[in-house]
Amino acid sequence: QLSTPQASPERVPSPEEQQWAGPEALCPGWLEDEAPDGEVPGDSGDPDGATHAYERLQSALCQEGLPPTLDCSAEPRTGSGPLDMTVCILGSPIPFLPVLLEGGTRCPGAMVLCLSPSWASRVPSESCPGAWSLLLSRGVSFKVGGHSALESFVPPRRANYVTGTFAPGDPEGGWVGELARDLDCPTGGSVPLAHRLEDTLVTRWVLAAHANLPVPPTLAFVLGTRGDLPAQPAAPGVRLVRLQDPQGQQSLVQEE
């Protein structure tokens, strides 16, 4: 449940003024060189998935009964300074939609959704040698009442906190993990951390061996050395069997 929408200090555009931020605003020229059958070529239609992610966002907003995103990118937002709060969400908007909506209510304009790696850049940090700052040149910001806007930022807006879809196997995980790597601001995760958290064997071993928490009786067969696991895990309820070659191991598997 979202909190009751509060009165917004900003004027809400009238229906005549509202302009939906369509694919042309996300990927200029996306309808050029249309294929003979009417389909947009894959290499020019949506090269980084921004249009598809944007359409998913609009569908989710519609299902929640919220207004569509307005295209305000033609007039860049200026004046963002280093003291302005910017919470950046990278990748798919669906898992973080409740956070974006609630954040837009509590701190209008501070929640910025980045749907494409071309919307952000990494520059060497001025405060942390060896680290990087994440600068946003474009993003979808959220305001009171579920209103959102596609905005461009001049100069680029610096992120103060970064999180996103770090799930292994997610098509967006590659660029999300790369943008969030070694930043000078707090982050809500990383691809290596997501890999470990989603590894059932590692999770159960940590819970059983280090936290003394009961886990379901577990028999795990692993291939190779698995350097992230100890040679002899002293985890109650977890038995690890290493297979050097999956061929000809049926008898061992049956015995275990």
XYZ file of C-alpha atoms in Angstrom:
256
model
C 0.000 0.000 0.000
C 1.323 3.423 -0.943
C 0.859 6.390 1.296
C -1.868 8.881 0.431
C -0.583 11.209 -2.318
C 0.439 14.535 -0.913
C -0.003 17.905 -2.539
C 2.839 18.426 -4.970
C 4.618 21.789 -4.978
C 5.075 21.385 -8.736
C 2.348 22.164 -11.217
C 0.911 19.057 -12.864
C 0.751 19.542 -16.646
C -2.687 19.623 -18.208
C -3.744 16.799 -20.545
C -3.027 19.078 -23.512
C 0.515 19.681 -22.262
C 1.261 16.077 -21.447
C 3.441 14.318 -23.954
C 4.179 10.623 -23.619
C 7.877 9.856 -23.768
C 7.729 7.364 -26.603
C 10.495 5.298 -28.197
C 11.707 8.239 -30.296
C 12.682 10.081 -27.096
C 14.519 7.032 -25.763
C 16.329 6.006 -28.924
C 16.300 8.821 -31.535
C 15.974 7.466 -35.043
C 14.688 4.104 -33.871
C 12.153 3.929 -36.739
C 14.646 4.797 -39.445
C 15.640 2.168 -42.006
C 12.555 0.122 -41.341
C 12.719 -3.432 -42.616
C 10.570 -4.427 -45.638
C 8.194 -6.471 -43.493
C 7.619 -3.552 -41.143
C 9.789 -4.885 -38.330
C 12.498 -2.710 -36.847
C 15.986 -4.170 -37.445
C 17.545 -5.486 -34.262
C 20.764 -3.527 -34.662
C 19.025 -0.128 -34.955
C 15.666 -0.648 -33.258
C 16.588 -1.082 -29.605
C 20.323 -1.751 -29.315
C 20.556 -1.529 -25.528
C 17.028 -2.578 -24.518
C 15.954 0.882 -23.368
C 12.754 0.927 -25.401
C 11.661 -2.507 -24.185
C 12.397 -1.599 -20.546
C 10.539 1.686 -20.976
C 7.474 -0.088 -22.367
C 7.494 -2.447 -19.378
C 7.579 0.577 -17.072
C 4.574 2.130 -18.834
C 2.667 -1.148 -18.621
C 3.385 -1.410 -14.891
C 2.308 2.195 -14.280
C -0.905 1.584 -16.222
C -1.688 -1.523 -14.160
C -1.274 0.547 -10.997
C -3.620 3.215 -12.345
C -0.826 5.788 -12.538
C -0.230 8.378 -15.281
C 2.244 7.634 -18.098
C 5.722 9.103 -18.075
C 6.061 12.604 -19.506
C 8.830 13.490 -21.925
C 10.648 16.507 -20.481
C 14.017 15.701 -22.064
C 13.792 18.512 -24.653
C 14.409 21.039 -21.871
C 17.412 19.751 -19.894
C 17.217 19.954 -16.141
C 19.973 22.215 -14.882
C 21.248 23.231 -11.491
C 21.857 19.793 -9.967
C 24.742 20.205 -7.558
C 26.911 17.837 -5.514
C 24.647 18.231 -2.474
C 21.493 17.109 -4.328
C 20.381 13.606 -3.381
C 20.237 11.167 -6.313
C 19.219 7.556 -5.731
C 19.906 5.735 -8.993
C 18.159 2.490 -9.975
C 19.887 0.660 -12.834
C 18.175 -1.796 -15.167
C 14.697 -3.274 -15.016
C 12.102 -0.996 -13.386
C 9.686 -3.747 -12.327
C 11.448 -5.106 -9.188
C 12.000 -1.574 -7.853
C 8.713 0.060 -8.833
C 7.368 0.225 -5.231
C 10.659 1.811 -4.128
C 10.560 4.330 -6.969
C 6.965 5.314 -6.221
C 7.434 5.616 -2.454
C 10.738 7.439 -2.909
C 9.083 9.864 -5.303
C 6.476 10.617 -2.641
C 8.910 11.104 0.214
C 11.645 12.893 -1.734
C 10.303 14.110 -5.104
C 12.846 14.066 -7.908
C 15.524 12.179 -5.969
C 14.687 8.726 -7.392
C 16.129 8.356 -10.896
C 15.676 5.234 -13.024
C 18.414 4.502 -15.593
C 17.226 2.167 -18.358
C 20.274 2.226 -20.630
C 24.071 2.243 -20.261
C 24.128 5.163 -22.708
C 22.291 7.254 -20.115
C 25.209 7.131 -17.645
C 28.969 7.451 -17.586
C 31.783 6.642 -15.182
C 34.459 9.217 -14.367
C 37.400 8.991 -11.939
C 36.321 9.991 -8.454
C 37.590 13.290 -7.105
C 37.192 12.164 -3.475
C 38.233 8.474 -3.556
C 41.393 7.654 -5.522
C 40.948 4.467 -7.513
C 37.142 4.674 -7.406
C 34.622 6.022 -9.902
C 31.703 8.430 -9.835
C 28.516 7.605 -11.731
C 27.069 10.523 -13.713
C 23.582 10.450 -15.216
C 22.875 12.355 -18.412
C 19.303 11.023 -18.672
C 16.822 9.206 -16.450
C 13.215 8.733 -15.403
C 12.543 10.674 -12.196
C 9.589 10.065 -9.892
C 7.477 12.592 -8.034
C 4.432 12.802 -5.749
C 1.354 10.820 -6.764
C 3.176 8.389 -9.023
C 4.051 11.034 -11.610
C 7.228 10.350 -13.573
C 9.210 12.201 -16.213
C 11.931 11.362 -18.701
C 14.585 14.014 -18.097
C 18.014 14.959 -19.364
C 20.563 16.493 -17.007
C 23.013 19.262 -17.905
C 25.521 19.013 -16.393
C 25.215 15.244 -15.720
C 23.805 14.398 -12.323
C 26.031 12.536 -9.837
C 24.577 9.454 -8.141
C 24.757 9.306 -4.335
C 23.426 5.756 -4.017
C 23.194 3.033 -6.668
C 21.350 -0.263 -6.872
C 19.737 -2.299 -9.614
C 19.096 -5.696 -11.171
C 22.299 -7.593 -10.430
C 20.651 -11.014 -10.853
C 22.900 -13.523 -12.665
C 21.550 -14.419 -16.063
C 19.529 -11.231 -16.367
C 20.079 -9.695 -19.829
C 20.718 -6.338 -18.136
C 23.060 -7.754 -15.510
C 26.171 -7.149 -17.612
C 25.948 -3.396 -18.036
C 24.323 -2.868 -14.631
C 27.171 -4.662 -12.880
C 29.773 -2.787 -14.904
C 28.301 0.645 -14.155
C 28.026 -0.139 -10.434
C 31.565 -1.523 -10.093
C 34.031 0.280 -7.786
C 31.912 3.379 -7.208
C 32.650 6.071 -4.636
C 29.080 5.920 -3.305
C 27.189 3.159 -1.468
C 25.699 0.449 -3.681
C 22.882 -2.013 -3.083
C 24.696 -5.044 -4.423
C 26.954 -6.422 -7.119
C 26.985 -9.251 -9.645
C 29.469 -11.368 -7.612
C 27.331 -10.910 -4.487
C 24.204 -11.902 -6.405
C 25.980 -15.014 -7.649
C 26.840 -16.052 -4.092
C 23.434 -15.255 -2.624
C 21.667 -17.272 -5.321
C 23.982 -20.282 -4.882
C 21.910 -22.596 -2.684
C 24.918 -24.676 -1.614
C 27.003 -21.678 -0.525
C 24.041 -20.132 1.272
C 23.245 -23.296 3.220
C 26.895 -23.852 4.102
C 27.233 -20.299 5.449
C 23.994 -20.582 7.449
C 24.861 -23.971 8.912
C 28.600 -23.584 9.518
C 28.882 -19.914 10.455
C 25.453 -18.914 11.772
C 24.590 -22.251 13.446
C 21.175 -22.205 11.799
C 19.463 -25.472 10.855
C 19.196 -26.171 7.127
C 17.380 -28.960 5.263
C 19.469 -32.135 4.942
C 21.519 -31.458 1.829
C 23.457 -33.798 -0.446
C 25.346 -31.788 -3.072
C 27.311 -33.074 -6.054
C 29.738 -30.550 -7.532
C 32.044 -30.718 -10.520
C 35.645 -29.594 -10.294
C 37.307 -27.914 -7.352
C 34.796 -25.103 -6.600
C 37.375 -22.889 -4.948
C 34.642 -20.895 -3.257
C 33.855 -23.944 -1.103
C 36.164 -25.409 1.558
C 37.659 -28.866 1.043
C 35.798 -30.263 4.042
C 32.805 -28.102 4.950
C 31.999 -28.527 8.617
C 28.346 -27.718 8.070
C 25.767 -29.803 9.971
C 23.280 -31.305 7.564
C 25.319 -30.553 4.440
C 27.300 -33.286 2.654
C 29.466 -32.331 -0.306
C 30.559 -34.890 -2.909
C 33.061 -33.787 -5.529
C 32.943 -35.342 -8.987
C 36.006 -34.880 -11.168
C 34.252 -36.368 -14.193
C 30.487 -36.732 -14.538
C 30.944 -39.816 -16.732
C 31.049 -43.205 -15.029
C 30.007 -41.819 -11.637
C 26.581 -43.448 -11.456
C 27.629 -45.976 -8.825
C 29.120 -43.248 -6.610
C 25.990 -41.150 -6.930
C 23.762 -44.106 -6.054
C 25.969 -45.003 -3.079
C 25.881 -41.486 -1.698
